[in-house]
mmCIF file of C-alpha atoms in Angstrom:
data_model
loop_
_atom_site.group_PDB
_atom_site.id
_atom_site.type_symbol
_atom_site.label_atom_id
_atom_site.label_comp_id
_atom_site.label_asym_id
_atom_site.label_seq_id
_atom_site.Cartn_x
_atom_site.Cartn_y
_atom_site.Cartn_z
ATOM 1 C CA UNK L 11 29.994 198.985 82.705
ATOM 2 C CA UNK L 12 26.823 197.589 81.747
ATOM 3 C CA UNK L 13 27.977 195.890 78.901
ATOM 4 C CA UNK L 14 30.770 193.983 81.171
ATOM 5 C CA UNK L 15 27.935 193.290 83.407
ATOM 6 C CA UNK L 16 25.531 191.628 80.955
ATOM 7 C CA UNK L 17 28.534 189.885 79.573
ATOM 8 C CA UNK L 18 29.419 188.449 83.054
ATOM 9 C CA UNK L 19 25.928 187.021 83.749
ATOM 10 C CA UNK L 20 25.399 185.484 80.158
ATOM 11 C CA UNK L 21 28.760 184.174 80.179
ATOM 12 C CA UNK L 22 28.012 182.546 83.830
ATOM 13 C CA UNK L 23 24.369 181.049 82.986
ATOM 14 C CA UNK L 24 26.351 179.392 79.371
ATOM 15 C CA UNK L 25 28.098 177.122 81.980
ATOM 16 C CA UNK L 26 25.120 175.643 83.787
ATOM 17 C CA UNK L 27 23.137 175.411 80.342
ATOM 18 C CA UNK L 28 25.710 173.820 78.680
ATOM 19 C CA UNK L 29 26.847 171.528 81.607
ATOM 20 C CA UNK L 30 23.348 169.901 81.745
ATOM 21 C CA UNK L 31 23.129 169.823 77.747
ATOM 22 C CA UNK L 32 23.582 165.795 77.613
ATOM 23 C CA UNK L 33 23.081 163.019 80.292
ATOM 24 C CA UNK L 34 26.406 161.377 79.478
ATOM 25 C CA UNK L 35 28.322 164.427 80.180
ATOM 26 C CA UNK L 36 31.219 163.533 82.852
ATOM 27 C CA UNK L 37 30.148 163.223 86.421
ATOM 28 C CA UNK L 38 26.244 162.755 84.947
ATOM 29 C CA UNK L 39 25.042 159.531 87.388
ATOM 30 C CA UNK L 40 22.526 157.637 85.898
ATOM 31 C CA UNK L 41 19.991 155.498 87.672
ATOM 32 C CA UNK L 42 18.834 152.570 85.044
ATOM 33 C CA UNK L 43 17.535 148.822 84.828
ATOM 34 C CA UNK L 44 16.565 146.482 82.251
ATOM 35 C CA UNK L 45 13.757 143.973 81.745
ATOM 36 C CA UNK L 46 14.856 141.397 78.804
ATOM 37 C CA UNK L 47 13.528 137.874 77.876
ATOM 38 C CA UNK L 48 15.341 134.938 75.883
ATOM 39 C CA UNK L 49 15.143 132.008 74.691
ATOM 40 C CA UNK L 50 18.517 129.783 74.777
ATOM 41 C CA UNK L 51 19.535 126.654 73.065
ATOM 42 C CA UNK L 52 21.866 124.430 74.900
ATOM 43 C CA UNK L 53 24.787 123.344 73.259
ATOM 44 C CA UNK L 54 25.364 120.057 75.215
ATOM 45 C CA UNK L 55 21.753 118.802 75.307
ATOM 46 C CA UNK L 56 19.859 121.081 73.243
ATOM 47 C CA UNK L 57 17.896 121.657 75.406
ATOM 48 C CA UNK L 58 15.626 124.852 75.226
ATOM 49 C CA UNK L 59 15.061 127.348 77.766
ATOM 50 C CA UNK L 60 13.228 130.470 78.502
ATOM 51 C CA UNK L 61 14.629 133.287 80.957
ATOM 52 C CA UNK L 62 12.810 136.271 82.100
ATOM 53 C CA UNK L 63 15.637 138.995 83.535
ATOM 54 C CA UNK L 64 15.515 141.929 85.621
ATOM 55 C CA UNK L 65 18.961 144.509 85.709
ATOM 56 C CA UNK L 66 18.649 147.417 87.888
ATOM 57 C CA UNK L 67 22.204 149.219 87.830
ATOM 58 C CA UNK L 68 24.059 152.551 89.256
ATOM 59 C CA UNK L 69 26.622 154.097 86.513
ATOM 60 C CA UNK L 70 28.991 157.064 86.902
ATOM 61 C CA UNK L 71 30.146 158.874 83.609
ATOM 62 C CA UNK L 72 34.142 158.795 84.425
ATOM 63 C CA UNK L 73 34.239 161.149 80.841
ATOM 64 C CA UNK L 74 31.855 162.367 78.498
ATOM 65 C CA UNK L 75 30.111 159.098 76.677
ATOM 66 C CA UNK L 76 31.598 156.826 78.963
ATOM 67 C CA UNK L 77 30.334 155.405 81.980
ATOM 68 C CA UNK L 78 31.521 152.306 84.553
ATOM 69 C CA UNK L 79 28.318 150.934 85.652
ATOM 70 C CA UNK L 80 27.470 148.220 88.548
ATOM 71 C CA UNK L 81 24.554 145.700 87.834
ATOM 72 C CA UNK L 82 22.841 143.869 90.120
ATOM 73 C CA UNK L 83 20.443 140.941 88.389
ATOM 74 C CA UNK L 84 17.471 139.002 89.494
ATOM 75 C CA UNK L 85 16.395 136.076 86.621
ATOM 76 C CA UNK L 86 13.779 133.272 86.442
ATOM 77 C CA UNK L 87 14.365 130.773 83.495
ATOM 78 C CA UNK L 88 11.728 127.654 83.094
ATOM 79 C CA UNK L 89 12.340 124.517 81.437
ATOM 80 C CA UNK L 90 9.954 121.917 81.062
ATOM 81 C CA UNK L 91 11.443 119.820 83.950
ATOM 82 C CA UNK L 92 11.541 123.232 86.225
ATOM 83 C CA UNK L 93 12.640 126.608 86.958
ATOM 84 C CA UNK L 94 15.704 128.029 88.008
ATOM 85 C CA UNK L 95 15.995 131.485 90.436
ATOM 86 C CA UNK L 96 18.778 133.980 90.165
ATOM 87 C CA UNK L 97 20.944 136.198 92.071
ATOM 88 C CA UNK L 98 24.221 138.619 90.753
ATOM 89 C CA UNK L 99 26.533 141.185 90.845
ATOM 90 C CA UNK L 100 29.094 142.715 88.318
ATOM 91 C CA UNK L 101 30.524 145.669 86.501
ATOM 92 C CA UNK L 102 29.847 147.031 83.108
ATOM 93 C CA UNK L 103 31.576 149.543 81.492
ATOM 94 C CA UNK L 104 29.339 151.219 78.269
ATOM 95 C CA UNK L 105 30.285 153.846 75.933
ATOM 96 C CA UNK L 106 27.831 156.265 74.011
ATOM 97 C CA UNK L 107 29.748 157.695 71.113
ATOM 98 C CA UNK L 108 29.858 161.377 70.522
ATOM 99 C CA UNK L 109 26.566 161.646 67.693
ATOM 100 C CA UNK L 110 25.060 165.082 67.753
ATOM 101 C CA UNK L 111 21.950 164.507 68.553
ATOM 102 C CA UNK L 112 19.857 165.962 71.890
ATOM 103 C CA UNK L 113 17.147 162.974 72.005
ATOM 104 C CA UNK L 114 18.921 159.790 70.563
ATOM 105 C CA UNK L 115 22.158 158.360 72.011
ATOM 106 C CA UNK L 116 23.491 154.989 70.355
ATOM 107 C CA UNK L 117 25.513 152.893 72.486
ATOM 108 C CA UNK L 118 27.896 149.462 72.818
ATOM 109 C CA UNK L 119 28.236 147.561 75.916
ATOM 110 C CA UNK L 120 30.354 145.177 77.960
ATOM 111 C CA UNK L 121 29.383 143.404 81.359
ATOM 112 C CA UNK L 122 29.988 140.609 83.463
ATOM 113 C CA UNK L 123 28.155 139.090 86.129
ATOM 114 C CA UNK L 124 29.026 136.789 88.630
ATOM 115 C CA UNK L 125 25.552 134.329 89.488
ATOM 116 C CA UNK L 126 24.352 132.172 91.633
ATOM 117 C CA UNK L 127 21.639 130.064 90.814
ATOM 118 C CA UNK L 128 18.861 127.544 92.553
ATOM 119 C CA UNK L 129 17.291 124.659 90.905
ATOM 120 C CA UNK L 130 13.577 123.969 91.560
ATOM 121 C CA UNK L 131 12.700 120.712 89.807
ATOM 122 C CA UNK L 132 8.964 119.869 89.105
ATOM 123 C CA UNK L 133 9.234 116.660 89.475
ATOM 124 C CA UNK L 134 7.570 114.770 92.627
ATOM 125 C CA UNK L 135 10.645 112.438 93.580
ATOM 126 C CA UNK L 136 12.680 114.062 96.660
ATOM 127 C CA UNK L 137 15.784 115.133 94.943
ATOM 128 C CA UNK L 138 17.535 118.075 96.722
ATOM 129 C CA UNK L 139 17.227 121.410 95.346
ATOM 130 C CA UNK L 140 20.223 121.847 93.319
ATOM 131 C CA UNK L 141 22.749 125.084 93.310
ATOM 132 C CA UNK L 142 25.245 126.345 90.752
ATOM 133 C CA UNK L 143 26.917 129.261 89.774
ATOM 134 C CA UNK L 144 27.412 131.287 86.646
ATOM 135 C CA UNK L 145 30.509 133.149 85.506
ATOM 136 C CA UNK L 146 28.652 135.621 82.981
ATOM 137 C CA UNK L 147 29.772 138.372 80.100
ATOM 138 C CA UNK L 148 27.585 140.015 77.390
ATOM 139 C CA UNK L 149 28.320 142.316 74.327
ATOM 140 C CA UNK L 150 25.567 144.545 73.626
ATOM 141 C CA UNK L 151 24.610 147.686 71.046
ATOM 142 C CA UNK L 152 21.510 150.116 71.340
ATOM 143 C CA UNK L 153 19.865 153.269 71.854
ATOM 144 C CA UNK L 154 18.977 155.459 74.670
ATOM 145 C CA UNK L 155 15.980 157.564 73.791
ATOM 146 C CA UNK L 156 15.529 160.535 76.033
ATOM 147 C CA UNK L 157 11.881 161.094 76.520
ATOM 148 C CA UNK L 158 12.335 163.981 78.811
ATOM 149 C CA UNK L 159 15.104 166.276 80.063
ATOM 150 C CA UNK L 160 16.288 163.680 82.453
ATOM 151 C CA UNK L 161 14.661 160.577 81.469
ATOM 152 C CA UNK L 162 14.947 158.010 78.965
ATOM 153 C CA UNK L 163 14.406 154.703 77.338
ATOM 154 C CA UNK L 164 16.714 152.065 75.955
ATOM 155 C CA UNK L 165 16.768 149.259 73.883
ATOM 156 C CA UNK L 166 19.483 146.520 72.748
ATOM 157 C CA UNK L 167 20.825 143.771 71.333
ATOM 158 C CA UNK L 168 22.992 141.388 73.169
ATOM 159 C CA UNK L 169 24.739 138.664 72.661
ATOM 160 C CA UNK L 170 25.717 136.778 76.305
ATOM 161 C CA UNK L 171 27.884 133.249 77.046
ATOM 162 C CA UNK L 172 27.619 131.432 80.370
ATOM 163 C CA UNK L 173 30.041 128.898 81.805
ATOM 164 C CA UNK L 174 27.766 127.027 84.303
ATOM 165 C CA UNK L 175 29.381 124.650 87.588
ATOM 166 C CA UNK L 176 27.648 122.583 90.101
ATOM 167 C CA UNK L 177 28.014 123.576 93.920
ATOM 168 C CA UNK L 178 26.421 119.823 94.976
ATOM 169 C CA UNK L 179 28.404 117.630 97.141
ATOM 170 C CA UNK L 180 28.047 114.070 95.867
ATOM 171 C CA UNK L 181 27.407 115.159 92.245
ATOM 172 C CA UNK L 182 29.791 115.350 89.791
ATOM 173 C CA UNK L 183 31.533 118.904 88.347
ATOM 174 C CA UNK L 184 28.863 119.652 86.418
ATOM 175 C CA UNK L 185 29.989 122.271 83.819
ATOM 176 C CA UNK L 186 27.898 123.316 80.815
ATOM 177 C CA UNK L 187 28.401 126.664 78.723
ATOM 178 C CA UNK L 188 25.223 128.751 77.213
ATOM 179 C CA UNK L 189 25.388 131.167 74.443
ATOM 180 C CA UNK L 190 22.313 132.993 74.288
ATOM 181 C CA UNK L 191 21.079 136.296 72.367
ATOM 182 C CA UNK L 192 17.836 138.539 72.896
ATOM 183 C CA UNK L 193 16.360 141.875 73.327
ATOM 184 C CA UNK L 194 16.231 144.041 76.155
ATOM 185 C CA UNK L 195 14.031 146.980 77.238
ATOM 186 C CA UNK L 196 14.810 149.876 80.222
ATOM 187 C CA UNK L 197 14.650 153.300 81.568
ATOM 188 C CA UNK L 198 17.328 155.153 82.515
ATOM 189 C CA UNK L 199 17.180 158.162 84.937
ATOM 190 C CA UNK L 200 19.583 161.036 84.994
ATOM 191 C CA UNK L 201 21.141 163.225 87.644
ATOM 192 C CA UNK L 202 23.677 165.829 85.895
#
């Protein structure tokens, strides 16, 4: 009897332990956000830019390793004639592949945003502020490091093309496509 009793209880605390054994388990949420900067090359002007982006996103692990994520962004990129400010929304779907490891998690990504943008020029002449918007995707690799039992820190490399149109009555369709590549930084949080 006591031997089908101790077997009961260690057999019913090896669920729990082994249910919150990894962060991308299925049904793990994970509470994350990026910080990356660029620099991008125009291919229609080459013109240079410099973008500083903030990510925050909300992902749900649909199975073990991979999760369905949506991203929210917030950007700032300067030129030398101005800055630009924006705003999006989209989905990304990322998958961590099965590596036995309890600390280091590799991992590929796909997202898309949709943006929209507002032009502040720096020059002194009273041209309207100017608005666009952005139809976005980006391919990325990386690592999540967990630093703690629920926390951890990633970092990537992405590759990311824009297609860019004017909103502006009374200028032309302005479209223009980016390509631009960096390195991004976050922390991810974990609820499993």
């Amino acid at each position: 009897m006591r031997a089908a009793t101790l077997m009961l209880v260690l057999g019913g605390a090896a669920v729990p332990l082994h249910a919150q054994g990894s962060p991308t388990q299925k049904g793990s949420l994970q509470l994350a956000g990026t910080a990356g900067w660029s620099h991008t090359k125009q291919t229609s002007t080459n013109a240079t830019l410099n973008e500083l982006q903030v990510s925050p996103r909300v992902g749900y692990f649909v199975v073990r390793g991979l999760a369905l994520s949506g991203n929210l962004l917030f950007g700032r990129i300067s030129t030398e004639g101005g800055a630009l400010t924006q705003w999006g929304v989209g989905p990304e779907l990322a998958y961590y592949p099965g590596i036995h490891s309890s600390t280091v998690y590799p991992f590929v990504s796909a997202r898309t945003l949709f943006i929209w943008n507002r032009n502040h020029t720096s020059s002194q002449s009273s041209s309207p502020t100017l608005k666009s918007s952005n139809g976005q995707w980006s391919l990325s690799g990386g690592a999540l490091f967990m630093v703690g039992q629920h926390v951890g820190i990633t970092g990537e490399l992405y590759y990311r093309h824009e297609r860019i149109s004017s909103e502006n009555p009374g200028f032309p369709d302005n479209t223009s496509r980016l390509n631009t590549y960096g390195v991004q930084w976050g922390v991810a949080a974990f609820v499993f």
